[in-house]
Each structure stands twice: as C-alpha cells, then as structure tokens.
Amino acid sequence: MSAPVGVLALQGNIPEHLDALRACGAEAVPVRRPSELAEVAGLVLPGGESTTLSKLLEAVELLEPLRERLRAGMPAFGSCAGMILLAREAIDARPDQHQLGALDITVRRNAFGRQVASFESDLAVTGVAGGPVRAVFIRAPWVESTGRGVEVLARVPGSVAGPASGKVVAVRQGPVMATAFHPEQTGDARLHDLFLRRVRDSVAAG
Amino acid sequence: MTRPEPATAVGTGGVKRGLADMLKGGVIMDVVTPEQAKIAEDAGAVAVMALERVPADIRADGGVARMSDPDMITGIVDAVSIPVMAKARIGHFVEAQVLQSLGVDYVDESEVLTPADEAHHIDKWAFTVPFVCGATNLGEALRRLGEGAAMIRSKGEAGTGNVVEATRHMRAIRSEIRALSRMDPQELYAAAKELRAPVGLVQEVAESGRLPVVLFTAGGIATPADAAMMMQLGAEGVFVGSGIFKSGDPARRAEAIVRATTFHDDPDVIAKVSAGLGEAMVGRTTTDMPEHERLATRGW
C-alpha cells in the first residue's frame, strides 16, 4: 500500500489501533491535523468519548475536511465512539453532537447501560474467518435501525437476555465499517485486516 | 490474575481496564455541581469526578472528608453524557458499594478524602465497577493493581495548584519501570521484594516496559503547560481538581487544558491556548508543607 492508513488521534484508544494496523502490515499514522488527514488512504476512528471527540473535531477544524473525504469515498472504520460519529443519527447523545453521516444507521449511545453493564462476549462476525471474535463492549452503543445498503456483520448473541439480545453491533456500507465493540482491545487484528482489504481495493481502484 | 471467562461476562479485567483506555489523551475534571459538570463536558472533558468539595477547599476546611451525598452524585450523573467518577475513602468498602449501587462509572479510592482504614485498601476484585487509585511510586502502583485497581493516577499533591509533586511521582514511576526493564529476569524477585509488590506484576512490567493499566497524572495541575508537561513525561491523561473551578475563567481554562493535552507535543498550540486565560488558582508551595497536611502520604 503506498499511502499510510490513519488513526484519528484526538483522544481515546489510539495506540492499540495503530498496533493492530501495523500487525497487519500496514503503515499506520496518527491524524490530528487537516494536513495529516489529506495524506492517508483510510481512517480509523477509535474508541473514546464521542462527546469529546465531536467537540475536538470541530475545535481543530477537522470536521469539514473529514466529511469531505468520507463523501469522496475514503474507507473508514469506527469502533464504539467511532461508530457513533460515523452514524447518520445518534439517540441519547447531546443535541450539539456532530454526525459524520457516512453510515446510514441510527445508533443508541450507551445503549447497554453505564459502566457496570459493560461486558465481553464471543461474537460471530460476517467476513471474519477462524471462529468467533472476543468482543469487548464498554459503555457501548448498539444500532437501532439500518438503512438500505447497510450490511449487518454481527449481532449480540441470542443467548444474551434482555433488550440487548439480537441487537446489531457491526455494520458495513460500501467502504465504511463500524463496530459497537472494541476489536483493538484484544490483540485480535482480524477486523482490522478486513478493513485494510477494503483500503487496498480502494487504492487499487484509484 | 486472569481467570477463565464465561461466554458473556460483566466486570472483567478487560472491561474495567478498557474504560480507562477509552479516556486516554483526555482530561478528567473535578466538579461539585451539575452546572460545573456541564461546563466540563462543554469544554471537552472525557469524564467528571463528582465530589462535595474540591481538594483546595477540603484543605482549607479541615475535618474529616467523606464520600459525597448520593443526591449530589446522581444529580451530576443525570446532568452529563460522559462517564462520572466519584471518590471513596481509602479502605471504605461500603462507600464503594454505595457508589457502585448509584451507577458511577469509576470509583476513585482517594487520599484526598480522610482514610477509613490504616492497614487495608479496598479489595477491588470484589466489585463490578472499576477503580482508579493514586500512587507516588511504582511499588505503590503495583500494590494497588494487586488489589484489583484498573487504572492508576500519580498522586501529586491535590489542592495546591503546584505541579512539583505530580512531576516527582510521574518521574519516579517511569524511571522505576525503566530500571525493571533493564534487569536480568533473575533479579526481578529481589526487585519485587524491594518494591513490596507482587512478583507476577513486576515481571509483567519488566517485560512490557509499561504498567498493565492506564496511567494518568493528578494533584496540582493548574495550567495548560502543566498538563502538557505531564503528558510529555509519560502520563496518558490528566486529572484536574481545583485548578479549573478555582480559577478566574473556568470554561476557558478547561477548554485550554483539554487542547494542550491533545497537542501536548506542539508548543505553538500550547502558547495559543495559554494566552489570556485570566487568573490561575492561587498555588502554594509544598517544600514547607508540614507532614500532616500532605495528602500523598495517605495510603501505602
């Protein structure tokens, strides 16, 4: 791959995403400035606090350049807070929260509850071979509804009781994918690999 | 420390340490009212610490400092969408049980409050809610991890507006980690004895060159440059206590400290955000501070 892949590095779980991308053989760089965004072939939006990330994106003048790159088809991968930012709409977010709108989904913020309800679970993910992914959900969102053209990659197992059962927690739409959980937390880079394949396709297509 | 996990599990080491991971590169601010919590959230705080009095006032007032009124904590929980932390006294496991029951996202077993037990910290493995604990050196940090803490903050000297103790503690932790990394594996047993820390954790730190949990700084950070210096010294994020709401313009100062934390390696940004912030909190020196006024010596 000629151009590096970026990780939005304003706040959150940045080093783990950089490590996972590098473990897959990609050149990975932190992105905090518009000039750095312009250099990358794809962008990971990490876990962090979505409210904080939304404010910082605006404050450092990355919001519009990022929207523009996404509109132009840049591949992107968001985990947790990253999923919330990429969504078209977020429920239970502050009214002034910015949405990038790259995924035609509605997410519910902190859908599973506060930290004491955070959990981990084995999850089968479409497109990921080699058995289930250990999914770590931390004050996580879920996907409340998906538009046409959105592919569901994973749901909460039916064995989980309550309103969370069967909820959509991983999606893909064109070059953009997102997970409500944190694949960067477990040292298992299969989802990053799935994302990088999409980045390579996009680079090859020019 | 790892135990076999069932298919789906809450309160695991992974989800406890994981929340701290999500706060990295961020600023956690002490707040005493829902209004202050909103100002903190507006400024870009990644979490707030709900407490009845900021450390500077606890110092000034004297007496016994305890967990805050549950009404005040739930008022703050309801006011913001970011995580809420709250403090329990060292060793006061029932205050911690109450905070878990209130749904706070992190419990700070804190030397800023008056210790409730002079020999035992809280057994933090017994809780679903994660804990952050203070440390002045590596041995203390590892003892807290042995008890189940999921995040460490260097203690500094809370309520002084003086960064010198935070610097001392961050440098101590980082240089002790570097020293372990250089040791022969056979020397780590004696190092564990010296540090008074569990040998398994000592080996893990020697191998990885870092703490197995997130390390924040705390205790005396009052300016954007203070926050940035602590980040450059190796902190992964910043707690600001009295420094914001004891200053002249809390909203602007809060925002400036957040920006300086994100761009801690860019002096141009730090210069820009430091300009025209108004009065910083009144600081006090720590060299002439009598032993009984020092909060960092609480805990062991």
Short mmCIF file of C-alpha atoms in Angstrom, two decimals:
data_model
loop_
_atom_site.label_atom_id
_atom_site.label_comp_id
_atom_site.label_asym_id
_atom_site.label_seq_id
_atom_site.Cartn_x
_atom_site.Cartn_y
_atom_site.Cartn_z
CA MET A 1 0.00 0.00 0.00
CA SER A 2 1.57 3.30 -0.97
CA ALA A 3 -0.28 5.75 1.28
CA PRO A 4 -0.45 5.14 5.03
CA VAL A 5 -3.63 4.47 6.98
CA GLY A 6 -4.53 6.98 9.68
CA VAL A 7 -5.94 6.74 13.19
CA LEU A 8 -7.85 9.79 14.38
CA ALA A 9 -5.63 10.78 17.32
CA LEU A 10 -7.55 13.47 19.21
CA GLN A 11 -8.43 11.32 22.21
CA GLY A 12 -9.12 7.69 23.03
CA ASN A 13 -7.71 4.28 22.35
CA ILE A 14 -5.20 5.33 19.71
CA PRO A 15 -2.05 3.19 20.30
CA GLU A 16 -3.98 -0.09 20.21
CA HIS A 17 -5.45 0.74 16.78
CA LEU A 18 -2.02 1.78 15.45
CA ASP A 19 -0.58 -1.51 16.76
CA ALA A 20 -3.37 -3.60 15.21
CA LEU A 21 -2.95 -1.94 11.80
CA ARG A 22 0.83 -2.39 11.94
CA ALA A 23 0.38 -6.05 12.94
CA CYS A 24 -1.49 -6.46 9.63
CA GLY A 25 1.49 -5.00 7.76
CA ALA A 26 0.06 -1.53 7.12
CA GLU A 27 1.87 1.75 7.66
CA ALA A 28 -0.22 3.49 10.31
CA VAL A 29 -0.01 7.15 11.38
CA PRO A 30 -1.85 9.33 13.91
CA VAL A 31 -4.07 12.06 12.43
CA ARG A 32 -4.70 15.29 14.36
CA ARG A 33 -4.49 17.93 11.62
CA PRO A 34 -6.15 18.52 8.22
CA SER A 35 -2.74 18.20 6.50
CA GLU A 36 -2.30 14.75 8.06
CA LEU A 37 -5.80 13.68 7.02
CA ALA A 38 -5.01 14.58 3.43
CA GLU A 39 -2.12 12.07 3.38
CA VAL A 40 -3.97 8.91 4.43
CA ALA A 41 -5.69 6.26 2.30
CA GLY A 42 -8.17 5.34 5.03
CA LEU A 43 -9.01 6.34 8.59
CA VAL A 44 -9.78 4.51 11.82
CA LEU A 45 -11.98 6.39 14.28
CA PRO A 46 -11.05 4.91 17.65
CA GLY A 47 -12.94 4.25 20.84
CA GLY A 48 -13.00 7.21 23.18
CA GLU A 49 -15.66 9.61 24.39
CA SER A 50 -17.89 10.50 21.43
CA THR A 51 -18.99 13.78 23.05
CA THR A 52 -15.35 14.83 23.49
CA LEU A 53 -14.31 13.65 20.02
CA SER A 54 -17.17 15.56 18.43
CA LYS A 55 -16.09 18.78 20.19
CA LEU A 56 -12.42 18.30 19.34
CA LEU A 57 -13.14 17.52 15.66
CA GLU A 58 -14.78 20.92 15.38
CA ALA A 59 -12.20 22.75 17.51
CA VAL A 60 -9.23 21.54 15.46
CA GLU A 61 -11.06 22.15 12.17
CA LEU A 62 -11.06 18.53 11.09
CA LEU A 63 -14.84 18.13 10.90
CA GLU A 64 -15.46 19.51 7.40
CA PRO A 65 -12.30 18.05 5.79
CA LEU A 66 -13.24 14.66 7.25
CA ARG A 67 -16.82 14.91 5.96
CA GLU A 68 -15.43 15.78 2.55
CA ARG A 69 -13.05 12.79 2.44
CA LEU A 70 -15.86 10.46 3.52
CA ARG A 71 -18.17 11.87 0.84
CA ALA A 72 -15.41 11.22 -1.69
CA GLY A 73 -15.32 7.56 -0.67
CA MET A 74 -12.40 7.29 1.76
CA PRO A 75 -12.54 3.93 3.59
CA ALA A 76 -13.16 4.33 7.31
CA PHE A 77 -13.52 2.04 10.31
CA GLY A 78 -15.06 3.19 13.58
CA SER A 79 -15.12 1.34 16.89
CA CYS A 80 -17.61 2.34 19.61
CA ALA A 81 -17.31 6.15 19.74
CA GLY A 82 -16.09 5.93 16.13
CA MET A 83 -19.32 4.13 15.17
CA ILE A 84 -21.38 6.85 16.87
CA LEU A 85 -19.55 9.58 14.94
CA LEU A 86 -19.87 7.79 11.58
CA ALA A 87 -23.62 7.24 12.00
CA ARG A 88 -26.28 9.39 10.38
CA GLU A 89 -28.12 9.78 13.69
CA ALA A 90 -27.37 9.16 17.38
CA ILE A 91 -30.05 8.77 20.07
CA ASP A 92 -29.22 9.78 23.66
CA ALA A 93 -26.35 11.98 22.51
CA ARG A 94 -26.07 15.69 23.22
CA PRO A 95 -28.12 17.70 20.72
CA ASP A 96 -24.99 19.51 19.52
CA GLN A 97 -23.13 16.28 18.78
CA HIS A 98 -21.74 16.22 15.21
CA GLN A 99 -22.63 13.26 12.98
CA LEU A 100 -20.42 12.40 10.01
CA GLY A 101 -23.28 10.57 8.31
CA ALA A 102 -21.07 8.08 6.47
CA LEU A 103 -23.22 5.16 7.60
CA ASP A 104 -26.98 5.15 7.07
CA ILE A 105 -27.67 3.93 10.60
CA THR A 106 -29.25 5.21 13.80
CA VAL A 107 -27.26 4.31 16.92
CA ARG A 108 -28.26 4.48 20.55
CA ARG A 109 -25.46 5.83 22.73
CA ASN A 110 -24.64 3.92 25.98
CA ALA A 111 -27.40 1.53 24.90
CA PHE A 112 -26.34 -1.31 27.18
CA GLY A 113 -26.19 0.97 30.24
CA ARG A 114 -23.47 2.53 32.36
CA GLN A 115 -20.04 1.01 33.04
CA VAL A 116 -21.30 -1.68 35.47
CA ALA A 117 -23.22 -3.15 32.49
CA SER A 118 -20.12 -3.21 30.23
CA PHE A 119 -19.40 -6.78 29.14
CA GLU A 120 -17.48 -9.06 26.83
CA SER A 121 -18.84 -11.85 24.70
CA ASP A 122 -17.95 -14.22 21.84
CA LEU A 123 -19.35 -12.93 18.58
CA ALA A 124 -19.57 -14.38 15.07
CA VAL A 125 -18.71 -11.65 12.51
CA THR A 126 -19.55 -11.96 8.80
CA GLY A 127 -16.41 -11.85 6.68
CA VAL A 128 -14.13 -12.84 9.59
CA ALA A 129 -12.88 -16.43 9.30
CA GLY A 130 -11.38 -18.57 12.04
CA GLY A 131 -14.06 -18.62 14.73
CA PRO A 132 -15.80 -16.00 16.86
CA VAL A 133 -14.28 -12.66 17.86
CA ARG A 134 -13.95 -11.84 21.57
CA ALA A 135 -15.95 -8.62 21.63
CA VAL A 136 -15.41 -6.09 24.43
CA PHE A 137 -18.36 -3.72 24.90
CA ILE A 138 -17.61 -0.63 27.04
CA ARG A 139 -20.50 1.77 27.63
CA ALA A 140 -21.24 0.70 24.10
CA PRO A 141 -23.84 1.81 21.59
CA TRP A 142 -25.97 -0.52 19.51
CA VAL A 143 -27.50 0.02 16.10
CA GLU A 144 -31.18 0.84 16.45
CA SER A 145 -32.00 0.83 12.72
CA THR A 146 -30.20 0.44 9.40
CA GLY A 147 -30.96 1.99 6.03
CA ARG A 148 -30.90 0.19 2.70
CA GLY A 149 -27.40 -0.64 1.56
CA VAL A 150 -26.16 -1.30 5.10
CA GLU A 151 -24.84 -4.80 5.59
CA VAL A 152 -25.16 -6.27 9.09
CA LEU A 153 -21.90 -8.00 10.09
CA ALA A 154 -22.75 -9.05 13.66
CA ARG A 155 -25.50 -9.15 16.26
CA VAL A 156 -25.47 -9.66 20.03
CA PRO A 157 -25.92 -13.43 20.59
CA GLY A 158 -29.47 -14.60 21.27
CA SER A 159 -28.16 -16.19 24.48
CA VAL A 160 -27.80 -12.70 25.99
CA ALA A 161 -31.03 -11.91 27.81
CA GLY A 162 -32.97 -8.65 27.79
CA PRO A 163 -33.34 -5.85 25.24
CA ALA A 164 -29.74 -6.27 24.01
CA SER A 165 -30.46 -9.73 22.59
CA GLY A 166 -30.04 -9.81 18.81
CA LYS A 167 -29.13 -6.11 18.51
CA VAL A 168 -26.92 -5.14 15.56
CA VAL A 169 -23.35 -4.33 16.69
CA ALA A 170 -21.26 -4.40 13.50
CA VAL A 171 -22.12 -2.96 10.07
CA ARG A 172 -20.61 -2.11 6.71
CA GLN A 173 -21.78 0.21 3.96
CA GLY A 174 -19.53 0.50 0.93
CA PRO A 175 -16.04 1.48 2.12
CA VAL A 176 -17.13 2.28 5.70
CA MET A 177 -17.45 -0.21 8.54
CA ALA A 178 -18.08 0.11 12.25
CA THR A 179 -18.32 -1.98 15.39
CA ALA A 180 -20.02 -1.14 18.69
CA PHE A 181 -17.30 -3.17 20.42
CA HIS A 182 -13.51 -2.76 20.59
CA PRO A 183 -11.56 -5.14 18.33
CA GLU A 184 -8.42 -3.14 19.22
CA GLN A 185 -8.63 -4.29 22.85
CA THR A 186 -7.99 -7.99 22.38
CA GLY A 187 -4.87 -8.31 20.21
CA ASP A 188 -7.01 -9.97 17.51
CA ALA A 189 -6.50 -7.96 14.32
CA ARG A 190 -8.91 -9.83 12.05
CA LEU A 191 -11.36 -6.91 11.81
CA HIS A 192 -8.50 -4.51 11.05
CA ASP A 193 -7.44 -6.93 8.34
CA LEU A 194 -10.97 -6.87 6.91
CA PHE A 195 -10.82 -3.06 6.87
CA LEU A 196 -7.37 -2.98 5.26
CA ARG A 197 -8.55 -5.24 2.45
CA ARG A 198 -11.15 -2.58 1.67
CA VAL A 199 -8.50 0.14 1.78
CA ARG A 200 -6.32 -1.83 -0.67
CA ASP A 201 -9.28 -2.27 -3.03
CA SER A 202 -9.96 1.44 -2.87
CA VAL A 203 -6.30 2.31 -3.55
CA ALA A 204 -6.19 -0.17 -6.45
CA ALA A 205 -9.34 1.35 -7.93
CA GLY A 206 -7.57 4.73 -7.77
CA MET B 1 -4.58 -12.53 37.56
CA THR B 2 -6.56 -13.81 34.61
CA ARG B 3 -9.43 -16.12 35.30
CA PRO B 4 -11.34 -18.16 32.72
CA GLU B 5 -14.22 -16.07 31.44
CA PRO B 6 -17.68 -17.42 30.63
CA ALA B 7 -19.13 -16.76 27.17
CA THR B 8 -20.63 -13.44 28.26
CA ALA B 9 -19.36 -11.64 31.35
CA VAL B 10 -19.58 -8.24 33.07
CA GLY B 11 -16.94 -6.71 35.37
CA THR B 12 -14.00 -8.48 33.69
CA GLY B 13 -10.48 -7.08 33.81
CA GLY B 14 -10.92 -6.33 30.12
CA VAL B 15 -13.96 -4.10 30.52
CA LYS B 16 -12.62 -2.44 33.69
CA ARG B 17 -9.23 -1.54 32.20
CA GLY B 18 -10.93 -0.91 28.86
CA LEU B 19 -12.91 2.11 30.05
CA ALA B 20 -9.67 3.73 31.23
CA ASP B 21 -8.24 3.04 27.76
CA MET B 22 -11.11 4.99 26.22
CA LEU B 23 -10.28 8.00 28.43
CA LYS B 24 -6.66 8.17 27.22
CA GLY B 25 -5.44 11.50 25.94
CA GLY B 26 -8.28 13.17 27.82
CA VAL B 27 -8.88 15.38 30.84
CA ILE B 28 -10.99 14.36 33.85
CA MET B 29 -12.27 17.32 35.85
CA ASP B 30 -13.38 17.67 39.48
CA VAL B 31 -16.90 19.13 39.71
CA VAL B 32 -19.13 19.86 42.70
CA THR B 33 -22.42 20.76 40.98
CA PRO B 34 -24.38 19.67 37.86
CA GLU B 35 -23.69 23.14 36.39
CA GLN B 36 -19.93 22.66 36.74
CA ALA B 37 -20.29 19.19 35.22
CA LYS B 38 -21.94 20.72 32.16
CA ILE B 39 -19.17 23.33 31.84
CA ALA B 40 -16.62 20.49 31.98
CA GLU B 41 -18.48 18.47 29.35
CA ASP B 42 -18.82 21.55 27.12
CA ALA B 43 -15.08 22.12 27.39
CA GLY B 44 -14.35 18.59 26.16
CA ALA B 45 -13.67 16.69 29.42
CA VAL B 46 -13.69 12.90 28.89
CA ALA B 47 -15.17 12.34 32.36
CA VAL B 48 -16.01 14.23 35.53
CA MET B 49 -15.16 13.47 39.14
CA ALA B 50 -18.19 14.22 41.31
CA LEU B 51 -17.30 15.42 44.79
CA GLU B 52 -18.66 17.68 47.50
CA ARG B 53 -15.66 19.99 47.83
CA VAL B 54 -12.62 20.36 45.58
CA PRO B 55 -9.32 19.43 47.27
CA ALA B 56 -8.32 23.08 47.83
CA ASP B 57 -11.49 23.56 49.92
CA ILE B 58 -11.03 20.26 51.74
CA ARG B 59 -7.59 21.54 52.71
CA ALA B 60 -8.93 24.91 53.82
CA ASP B 61 -11.89 23.48 55.76
CA GLY B 62 -10.07 20.68 57.58
CA GLY B 63 -12.06 18.00 59.42
CA VAL B 64 -12.99 14.58 58.03
CA ALA B 65 -13.67 14.41 54.28
CA ARG B 66 -16.04 11.61 53.18
CA MET B 67 -17.90 10.26 50.15
CA SER B 68 -20.32 12.84 48.70
CA ASP B 69 -24.08 12.88 49.26
CA PRO B 70 -25.72 10.38 46.84
CA ASP B 71 -28.21 13.07 45.75
CA MET B 72 -25.36 15.27 44.63
CA ILE B 73 -23.72 12.39 42.73
CA THR B 74 -26.92 11.33 40.95
CA GLY B 75 -27.58 14.99 40.08
CA ILE B 76 -24.26 15.04 38.23
CA VAL B 77 -24.80 11.59 36.67
CA ASP B 78 -28.10 12.87 35.24
CA ALA B 79 -26.62 16.15 34.01
CA VAL B 80 -23.94 14.81 31.63
CA SER B 81 -23.48 12.11 28.99
CA ILE B 82 -19.78 11.49 29.70
CA PRO B 83 -18.63 8.98 32.38
CA VAL B 84 -18.89 10.03 36.03
CA MET B 85 -16.35 9.06 38.67
CA ALA B 86 -16.71 9.53 42.43
CA LYS B 87 -14.39 9.21 45.42
CA ALA B 88 -14.50 6.73 48.29
CA ARG B 89 -12.22 6.91 51.33
CA ILE B 90 -9.18 4.61 51.34
CA GLY B 91 -10.33 1.27 52.77
CA HIS B 92 -14.01 2.30 52.98
CA PHE B 93 -15.50 -0.59 51.03
CA VAL B 94 -19.08 0.34 51.94
CA GLU B 95 -18.73 3.81 50.42
CA ALA B 96 -17.52 1.97 47.32
CA GLN B 97 -20.52 -0.36 47.44
CA VAL B 98 -22.80 2.69 47.61
CA LEU B 99 -21.07 4.32 44.64
CA GLN B 100 -21.41 1.12 42.61
CA SER B 101 -25.09 0.98 43.52
CA LEU B 102 -25.52 4.60 42.34
CA GLY B 103 -24.16 3.59 38.91
CA VAL B 104 -20.99 5.68 38.87
CA ASP B 105 -18.61 4.55 36.10
CA TYR B 106 -15.35 4.57 38.10
CA VAL B 107 -14.58 4.72 41.84
CA ASP B 108 -11.53 6.70 42.94
CA GLU B 109 -10.16 5.25 46.19
CA SER B 110 -8.68 8.58 47.09
CA GLU B 111 -6.18 10.03 49.53
CA VAL B 112 -7.96 13.37 49.11
CA LEU B 113 -10.63 12.01 51.48
CA THR B 114 -9.75 11.01 55.05
CA PRO B 115 -8.66 7.33 55.12
CA ALA B 116 -11.11 4.92 56.78
CA ASP B 117 -8.62 2.08 57.29
CA GLU B 118 -4.97 2.48 58.20
CA ALA B 119 -3.92 -1.01 57.13
CA HIS B 120 -6.11 -2.18 54.26
CA HIS B 121 -7.14 -0.71 50.96
CA ILE B 122 -10.43 -1.87 49.43
CA ASP B 123 -10.44 -5.37 47.88
CA LYS B 124 -11.27 -4.08 44.43
CA TRP B 125 -11.60 -7.53 42.82
CA ALA B 126 -14.90 -7.88 44.70
CA PHE B 127 -16.57 -5.15 42.62
CA THR B 128 -18.10 -4.88 39.14
CA VAL B 129 -17.34 -1.14 38.97
CA PRO B 130 -13.67 -0.38 38.14
CA PHE B 131 -11.34 1.53 40.49
CA VAL B 132 -8.66 4.14 39.98
CA CYS B 133 -6.07 4.57 42.75
CA GLY B 134 -3.27 7.02 43.42
CA ALA B 135 0.43 6.13 43.60
CA THR B 136 3.64 8.00 44.38
CA ASN B 137 5.94 5.30 43.03
CA LEU B 138 5.92 2.00 41.13
CA GLY B 139 5.67 -0.25 44.19
CA GLU B 140 2.58 1.57 45.39
CA ALA B 141 1.01 1.39 41.91
CA LEU B 142 1.62 -2.37 41.71
CA ARG B 143 0.22 -2.97 45.22
CA ARG B 144 -2.98 -1.23 44.11
CA LEU B 145 -3.08 -3.35 40.94
CA GLY B 146 -2.63 -6.45 43.10
CA GLU B 147 -5.78 -5.39 44.97
CA GLY B 148 -7.65 -5.05 41.68
CA ALA B 149 -7.29 -1.39 40.60
CA ALA B 150 -7.93 -0.96 36.86
CA MET B 151 -6.30 2.47 36.42
CA ILE B 152 -3.53 4.37 38.22
CA ARG B 153 -3.03 8.09 38.69
CA SER B 154 0.14 9.57 40.09
CA LYS B 155 -0.90 11.32 43.31
CA GLY B 156 0.82 14.66 43.17
CA GLU B 157 -0.32 16.95 45.99
CA ALA B 158 -4.01 17.70 45.49
CA GLY B 159 -5.39 21.18 46.11
CA THR B 160 -2.06 23.00 45.88
CA GLY B 161 -2.05 24.20 42.27
CA ASN B 162 1.62 23.23 42.37
CA VAL B 163 2.76 20.65 39.85
CA VAL B 164 6.03 19.74 41.57
CA GLU B 165 4.75 16.64 43.41
CA ALA B 166 2.93 15.35 40.31
CA THR B 167 6.22 15.68 38.44
CA ARG B 168 8.12 13.86 41.19
CA HIS B 169 5.65 10.94 41.22
CA MET B 170 5.40 10.60 37.45
CA ARG B 171 9.19 10.65 37.09
CA ALA B 172 9.53 8.09 39.90
CA ILE B 173 7.05 5.65 38.34
CA ARG B 174 8.52 5.97 34.86
CA SER B 175 12.15 5.66 35.95
CA GLU B 176 11.39 2.63 38.15
CA ILE B 177 9.71 0.98 35.15
CA ARG B 178 12.80 1.66 33.02
CA ALA B 179 15.02 0.21 35.74
CA LEU B 180 12.98 -3.02 35.80
CA SER B 181 13.18 -3.34 32.02
CA ARG B 182 16.99 -3.33 32.19
CA MET B 183 17.19 -6.08 34.84
CA ASP B 184 18.14 -9.69 34.39
CA PRO B 185 14.99 -11.85 34.89
CA GLN B 186 16.70 -13.49 37.89
CA GLU B 187 16.94 -10.10 39.60
CA LEU B 188 13.20 -9.45 39.47
CA TYR B 189 12.41 -11.45 42.62
CA ALA B 190 14.62 -9.22 44.72
CA ALA B 191 13.22 -6.18 42.88
CA ALA B 192 9.70 -7.29 43.83
CA LYS B 193 10.78 -7.56 47.45
CA GLU B 194 12.35 -4.11 47.27
CA LEU B 195 9.24 -2.62 45.65
CA ARG B 196 6.97 -4.56 48.06
CA ALA B 197 4.92 -5.58 45.01
CA PRO B 198 3.57 -8.88 43.63
CA VAL B 199 6.34 -10.62 41.65
CA GLY B 200 3.98 -11.54 38.77
CA LEU B 201 3.19 -7.88 38.17
CA VAL B 202 6.87 -6.92 38.47
CA GLN B 203 7.72 -9.49 35.77
CA GLU B 204 4.90 -8.22 33.56
CA VAL B 205 6.11 -4.60 33.84
CA ALA B 206 9.75 -5.60 33.21
CA GLU B 207 8.71 -7.49 30.08
CA SER B 208 6.37 -4.87 28.59
CA GLY B 209 8.12 -1.70 29.81
CA ARG B 210 4.83 -0.20 30.95
CA LEU B 211 2.11 -0.55 33.57
CA PRO B 212 -0.54 -3.11 32.60
CA VAL B 213 -3.19 -0.38 33.08
CA VAL B 214 -3.59 3.22 32.01
CA LEU B 215 -1.50 5.80 33.93
CA PHE B 216 -2.92 9.31 34.41
CA THR B 217 -1.45 12.24 36.32
CA ALA B 218 -3.12 14.20 39.13
CA GLY B 219 -2.53 16.57 42.01
CA GLY B 220 -1.50 20.16 41.31
CA ILE B 221 -2.15 20.63 37.58
CA ALA B 222 -3.32 24.23 37.10
CA THR B 223 -2.30 25.38 33.60
CA PRO B 224 -2.30 24.05 30.02
CA ALA B 225 1.51 23.88 30.17
CA ASP B 226 1.32 21.80 33.39
CA ALA B 227 -0.96 19.29 31.64
CA ALA B 228 1.26 19.15 28.55
CA MET B 229 4.41 18.67 30.63
CA MET B 230 2.87 15.71 32.47
CA MET B 231 1.85 14.18 29.12
CA GLN B 232 5.39 14.61 27.81
CA LEU B 233 6.67 12.95 31.00
CA GLY B 234 4.60 9.89 30.11
CA ALA B 235 1.11 10.42 31.55
CA GLU B 236 -1.66 9.03 29.35
CA GLY B 237 -4.20 11.60 30.53
CA VAL B 238 -4.82 14.25 33.16
CA PHE B 239 -6.96 14.73 36.26
CA VAL B 240 -7.55 18.39 37.09
CA GLY B 241 -9.01 19.04 40.52
CA SER B 242 -9.12 22.51 41.98
CA GLY B 243 -7.20 24.00 39.04
CA ILE B 244 -10.25 24.72 36.90
CA PHE B 245 -13.08 25.86 39.16
CA LYS B 246 -10.73 27.77 41.49
CA SER B 247 -9.51 29.87 38.55
CA GLY B 248 -10.79 33.15 37.12
CA ASP B 249 -12.46 31.77 33.95
CA PRO B 250 -13.19 28.04 34.41
CA ALA B 251 -14.80 27.41 30.99
CA ARG B 252 -11.89 28.88 29.03
CA ARG B 253 -9.25 27.31 31.23
CA ALA B 254 -10.94 23.91 30.98
CA GLU B 255 -11.03 24.11 27.19
CA ALA B 256 -7.40 25.26 27.06
CA ILE B 257 -6.22 22.38 29.25
CA VAL B 258 -8.09 19.89 27.04
CA ARG B 259 -6.46 21.30 23.91
CA ALA B 260 -3.00 21.35 25.50
CA THR B 261 -3.43 17.71 26.49
CA THR B 262 -4.30 16.66 22.92
CA PHE B 263 -1.46 18.73 21.44
CA HIS B 264 0.96 18.22 24.34
CA ASP B 265 3.91 17.95 21.94
CA ASP B 266 3.10 21.14 20.00
CA PRO B 267 4.35 24.32 21.77
CA ASP B 268 2.63 26.55 19.18
CA VAL B 269 -0.78 25.21 20.19
CA ILE B 270 0.05 25.38 23.92
CA ALA B 271 1.19 29.00 23.52
CA LYS B 272 -2.01 29.91 21.72
CA VAL B 273 -4.38 28.34 24.24
CA SER B 274 -2.43 29.66 27.24
CA ALA B 275 -2.92 33.31 26.24
CA GLY B 276 -5.38 35.49 28.15
CA LEU B 277 -6.78 32.81 30.44
CA GLY B 278 -7.09 35.11 33.44
CA GLU B 279 -6.16 34.22 37.00
CA ALA B 280 -4.89 30.71 37.68
CA MET B 281 -5.78 29.24 41.05
CA VAL B 282 -3.69 30.56 43.93
CA GLY B 283 -0.98 27.97 44.42
CA ARG B 284 1.02 27.03 47.46
CA THR B 285 4.50 25.66 47.81
CA THR B 286 4.94 22.13 49.12
CA THR B 287 8.52 22.25 50.40
CA ASP B 288 7.47 23.92 53.66
CA MET B 289 4.26 21.91 53.95
CA PRO B 290 4.04 20.09 57.32
CA GLU B 291 3.79 16.31 57.14
CA HIS B 292 0.21 16.16 58.46
CA GLU B 293 -1.02 18.40 55.64
CA ARG B 294 0.39 16.15 52.93
CA LEU B 295 -2.29 14.03 51.25
CA ALA B 296 0.12 11.97 49.14
CA THR B 297 1.45 10.16 52.22
CA ARG B 298 -2.01 8.67 52.88
CA GLY B 299 -2.13 5.10 51.60
CA TRP B 300 0.96 2.91 51.40
#
